[in-house]
Amino acid sequence: MRVGIIGANPDRGWAAEGHIPALKSLSDDFEITALSTTRRESADAASKLFGIPVAFDNHYDLVNRADVDVVAITVKVPYHLELGTVALDAGKAVYCEWPLGNGLKEA
């Protein structure tokens, strides 16, 4: 499966410390094809550091790529609902950090 990661900060966070190493260790089943952060500089730095071919400074471009089957949302909770909804609306499967939302209603 081809994975796009939202929130792949090169310096810190679950993507850098957990998701990317785990997905790379499962390379027979998963390929990270794209990543996004909210800043061009950090997206480019993460792309270079992790060897991921495509980087965006917005999540819309990532979720609309044909070579992304699954979107991993690795940002803080307040953004889970918005990002998950955009990815689902684009027809993508979603993996989201816990908790899924800010309270039961969002989850």
PDB file of C-alpha atoms in Angstrom:
ATOM      1  CA  MET A   1       0.000   0.000   0.000  1.00  0.00           C
ATOM      2  CA  ARG A   2       1.156   3.495  -0.799  1.00  0.00           C
ATOM      3  CA  VAL A   3       1.143   5.837   2.179  1.00  0.00           C
ATOM      4  CA  GLY A   4       1.102   9.613   2.453  1.00  0.00           C
ATOM      5  CA  ILE A   5       1.993  11.098   5.830  1.00  0.00           C
ATOM      6  CA  ILE A   6       0.499  14.353   7.083  1.00  0.00           C
ATOM      7  CA  GLY A   7       2.643  15.913   9.786  1.00  0.00           C
ATOM      8  CA  ALA A   8       6.058  14.501   8.940  1.00  0.00           C
ATOM      9  CA  ASN A   9       8.150  17.052  10.800  1.00  0.00           C
ATOM     10  CA  PRO A  10      11.840  16.185  10.370  1.00  0.00           C
ATOM     11  CA  ASP A  11      12.852  17.236  13.891  1.00  0.00           C
ATOM     12  CA  ARG A  12      10.250  15.731  16.192  1.00  0.00           C
ATOM     13  CA  GLY A  13       6.937  13.959  16.497  1.00  0.00           C
ATOM     14  CA  TRP A  14       5.395  10.557  15.999  1.00  0.00           C
ATOM     15  CA  ALA A  15       6.001  10.446  12.264  1.00  0.00           C
ATOM     16  CA  ALA A  16       9.761  10.898  12.625  1.00  0.00           C
ATOM     17  CA  GLU A  17      10.120   8.704  15.698  1.00  0.00           C
ATOM     18  CA  GLY A  18       7.569   5.990  15.017  1.00  0.00           C
ATOM     19  CA  HIS A  19       5.540   5.907  11.825  1.00  0.00           C
ATOM     20  CA  ILE A  20       8.249   6.410   9.227  1.00  0.00           C
ATOM     21  CA  PRO A  21      10.721   3.906  10.744  1.00  0.00           C
ATOM     22  CA  ALA A  22       7.925   1.347  11.215  1.00  0.00           C
ATOM     23  CA  LEU A  23       6.601   1.721   7.668  1.00  0.00           C
ATOM     24  CA  LYS A  24      10.107   1.533   6.208  1.00  0.00           C
ATOM     25  CA  SER A  25      10.703  -1.708   8.132  1.00  0.00           C
ATOM     26  CA  LEU A  26       7.569  -3.109   6.456  1.00  0.00           C
ATOM     27  CA  SER A  27       8.648  -2.160   2.941  1.00  0.00           C
ATOM     28  CA  ASP A  28       7.281  -5.383   1.427  1.00  0.00           C
ATOM     29  CA  ASP A  29       3.793  -4.127   2.264  1.00  0.00           C
ATOM     30  CA  PHE A  30       4.067  -0.335   2.517  1.00  0.00           C
ATOM     31  CA  GLU A  31       5.716   2.418   0.496  1.00  0.00           C
ATOM     32  CA  ILE A  32       5.758   6.027   1.690  1.00  0.00           C
ATOM     33  CA  THR A  33       5.099   7.995  -1.489  1.00  0.00           C
ATOM     34  CA  ALA A  34       4.488  11.505  -0.138  1.00  0.00           C
ATOM     35  CA  LEU A  35       4.499  13.646   2.973  1.00  0.00           C
ATOM     36  CA  SER A  36       3.214  17.030   4.018  1.00  0.00           C
ATOM     37  CA  THR A  37       3.817  19.616   6.695  1.00  0.00           C
ATOM     38  CA  THR A  38       2.497  23.160   6.952  1.00  0.00           C
ATOM     39  CA  ARG A  39       5.780  24.747   5.868  1.00  0.00           C
ATOM     40  CA  ARG A  40       7.694  24.239   2.626  1.00  0.00           C
ATOM     41  CA  GLU A  41      11.063  24.241   4.429  1.00  0.00           C
ATOM     42  CA  SER A  42      10.133  21.465   6.842  1.00  0.00           C
ATOM     43  CA  ALA A  43       8.453  19.424   4.102  1.00  0.00           C
ATOM     44  CA  ASP A  44      11.582  19.578   1.947  1.00  0.00           C
ATOM     45  CA  ALA A  45      13.820  18.782   4.927  1.00  0.00           C
ATOM     46  CA  ALA A  46      11.691  15.764   5.884  1.00  0.00           C
ATOM     47  CA  SER A  47      11.623  14.543   2.289  1.00  0.00           C
ATOM     48  CA  LYS A  48      15.403  14.673   2.108  1.00  0.00           C
ATOM     49  CA  LEU A  49      15.985  13.193   5.580  1.00  0.00           C
ATOM     50  CA  PHE A  50      13.602  10.264   5.161  1.00  0.00           C
ATOM     51  CA  GLY A  51      14.120   9.649   1.436  1.00  0.00           C
ATOM     52  CA  ILE A  52      10.489  10.269   0.530  1.00  0.00           C
ATOM     53  CA  PRO A  53      10.143  11.414  -3.081  1.00  0.00           C
ATOM     54  CA  VAL A  54       7.323  13.964  -2.864  1.00  0.00           C
ATOM     55  CA  ALA A  55       6.751  16.711  -0.284  1.00  0.00           C
ATOM     56  CA  PHE A  56       3.988  19.275   0.113  1.00  0.00           C
ATOM     57  CA  ASP A  57       3.377  22.275   2.322  1.00  0.00           C
ATOM     58  CA  ASN A  58      -0.355  21.499   2.420  1.00  0.00           C
ATOM     59  CA  HIS A  59      -2.447  18.392   2.934  1.00  0.00           C
ATOM     60  CA  TYR A  60      -4.800  18.954  -0.014  1.00  0.00           C
ATOM     61  CA  ASP A  61      -2.157  18.127  -2.603  1.00  0.00           C
ATOM     62  CA  LEU A  62      -1.153  14.997  -0.698  1.00  0.00           C
ATOM     63  CA  VAL A  63      -4.649  13.527  -0.327  1.00  0.00           C
ATOM     64  CA  ASN A  64      -5.433  14.108  -3.995  1.00  0.00           C
ATOM     65  CA  ARG A  65      -2.454  12.160  -5.337  1.00  0.00           C
ATOM     66  CA  ALA A  66      -3.212   8.978  -7.241  1.00  0.00           C
ATOM     67  CA  ASP A  67      -0.149   7.293  -5.711  1.00  0.00           C
ATOM     68  CA  VAL A  68      -1.450   7.640  -2.134  1.00  0.00           C
ATOM     69  CA  ASP A  69      -3.803   4.875  -0.959  1.00  0.00           C
ATOM     70  CA  VAL A  70      -3.617   5.480   2.793  1.00  0.00           C
ATOM     71  CA  VAL A  71      -3.217   8.789   4.609  1.00  0.00           C
ATOM     72  CA  ALA A  72      -1.488   8.655   7.994  1.00  0.00           C
ATOM     73  CA  ILE A  73      -2.451  11.619  10.171  1.00  0.00           C
ATOM     74  CA  THR A  74       0.330  12.225  12.676  1.00  0.00           C
ATOM     75  CA  VAL A  75      -0.430  15.758  13.862  1.00  0.00           C
ATOM     76  CA  LYS A  76      -1.935  16.978  17.137  1.00  0.00           C
ATOM     77  CA  VAL A  77      -5.552  16.167  18.045  1.00  0.00           C
ATOM     78  CA  PRO A  78      -7.205  19.507  17.189  1.00  0.00           C
ATOM     79  CA  TYR A  79      -6.598  18.828  13.476  1.00  0.00           C
ATOM     80  CA  HIS A  80      -7.609  15.152  13.304  1.00  0.00           C
ATOM     81  CA  LEU A  81     -11.244  15.745  12.311  1.00  0.00           C
ATOM     82  CA  GLU A  82     -10.469  18.240   9.549  1.00  0.00           C
ATOM     83  CA  LEU A  83      -7.610  16.236   8.050  1.00  0.00           C
ATOM     84  CA  GLY A  84      -9.401  12.906   8.322  1.00  0.00           C
ATOM     85  CA  THR A  85     -12.509  14.309   6.657  1.00  0.00           C
ATOM     86  CA  VAL A  86     -10.510  15.761   3.763  1.00  0.00           C
ATOM     87  CA  ALA A  87      -8.702  12.444   3.240  1.00  0.00           C
ATOM     88  CA  LEU A  88     -11.911  10.398   3.395  1.00  0.00           C
ATOM     89  CA  ASP A  89     -13.624  12.804   0.985  1.00  0.00           C
ATOM     90  CA  ALA A  90     -10.728  12.197  -1.417  1.00  0.00           C
ATOM     91  CA  GLY A  91     -11.440   8.458  -1.261  1.00  0.00           C
ATOM     92  CA  LYS A  92      -8.433   7.533   0.866  1.00  0.00           C
ATOM     93  CA  ALA A  93      -8.158   5.078   3.713  1.00  0.00           C
ATOM     94  CA  VAL A  94      -7.105   6.853   6.910  1.00  0.00           C
ATOM     95  CA  TYR A  95      -4.815   5.902   9.778  1.00  0.00           C
ATOM     96  CA  CYS A  96      -5.040   8.476  12.549  1.00  0.00           C
ATOM     97  CA  GLU A  97      -3.140   8.970  15.779  1.00  0.00           C
ATOM     98  CA  TRP A  98      -5.148   8.407  18.944  1.00  0.00           C
ATOM     99  CA  PRO A  99      -7.497   9.931  19.896  1.00  0.00           C
ATOM    100  CA  LEU A 100      -9.460  10.261  16.682  1.00  0.00           C
ATOM    101  CA  GLY A 101     -10.944  13.591  17.670  1.00  0.00           C
ATOM    102  CA  ASN A 102     -11.322  16.197  20.354  1.00  0.00           C
ATOM    103  CA  GLY A 103     -14.046  14.473  22.335  1.00  0.00           C
ATOM    104  CA  LEU A 104     -16.664  11.834  21.582  1.00  0.00           C
ATOM    105  CA  LYS A 105     -18.614  13.966  19.099  1.00  0.00           C
ATOM    106  CA  GLU A 106     -15.584  14.482  16.832  1.00  0.00           C
ATOM    107  CA  ALA A 107     -14.436  10.880  17.127  1.00  0.00           C
TER     108      ALA A 107
END
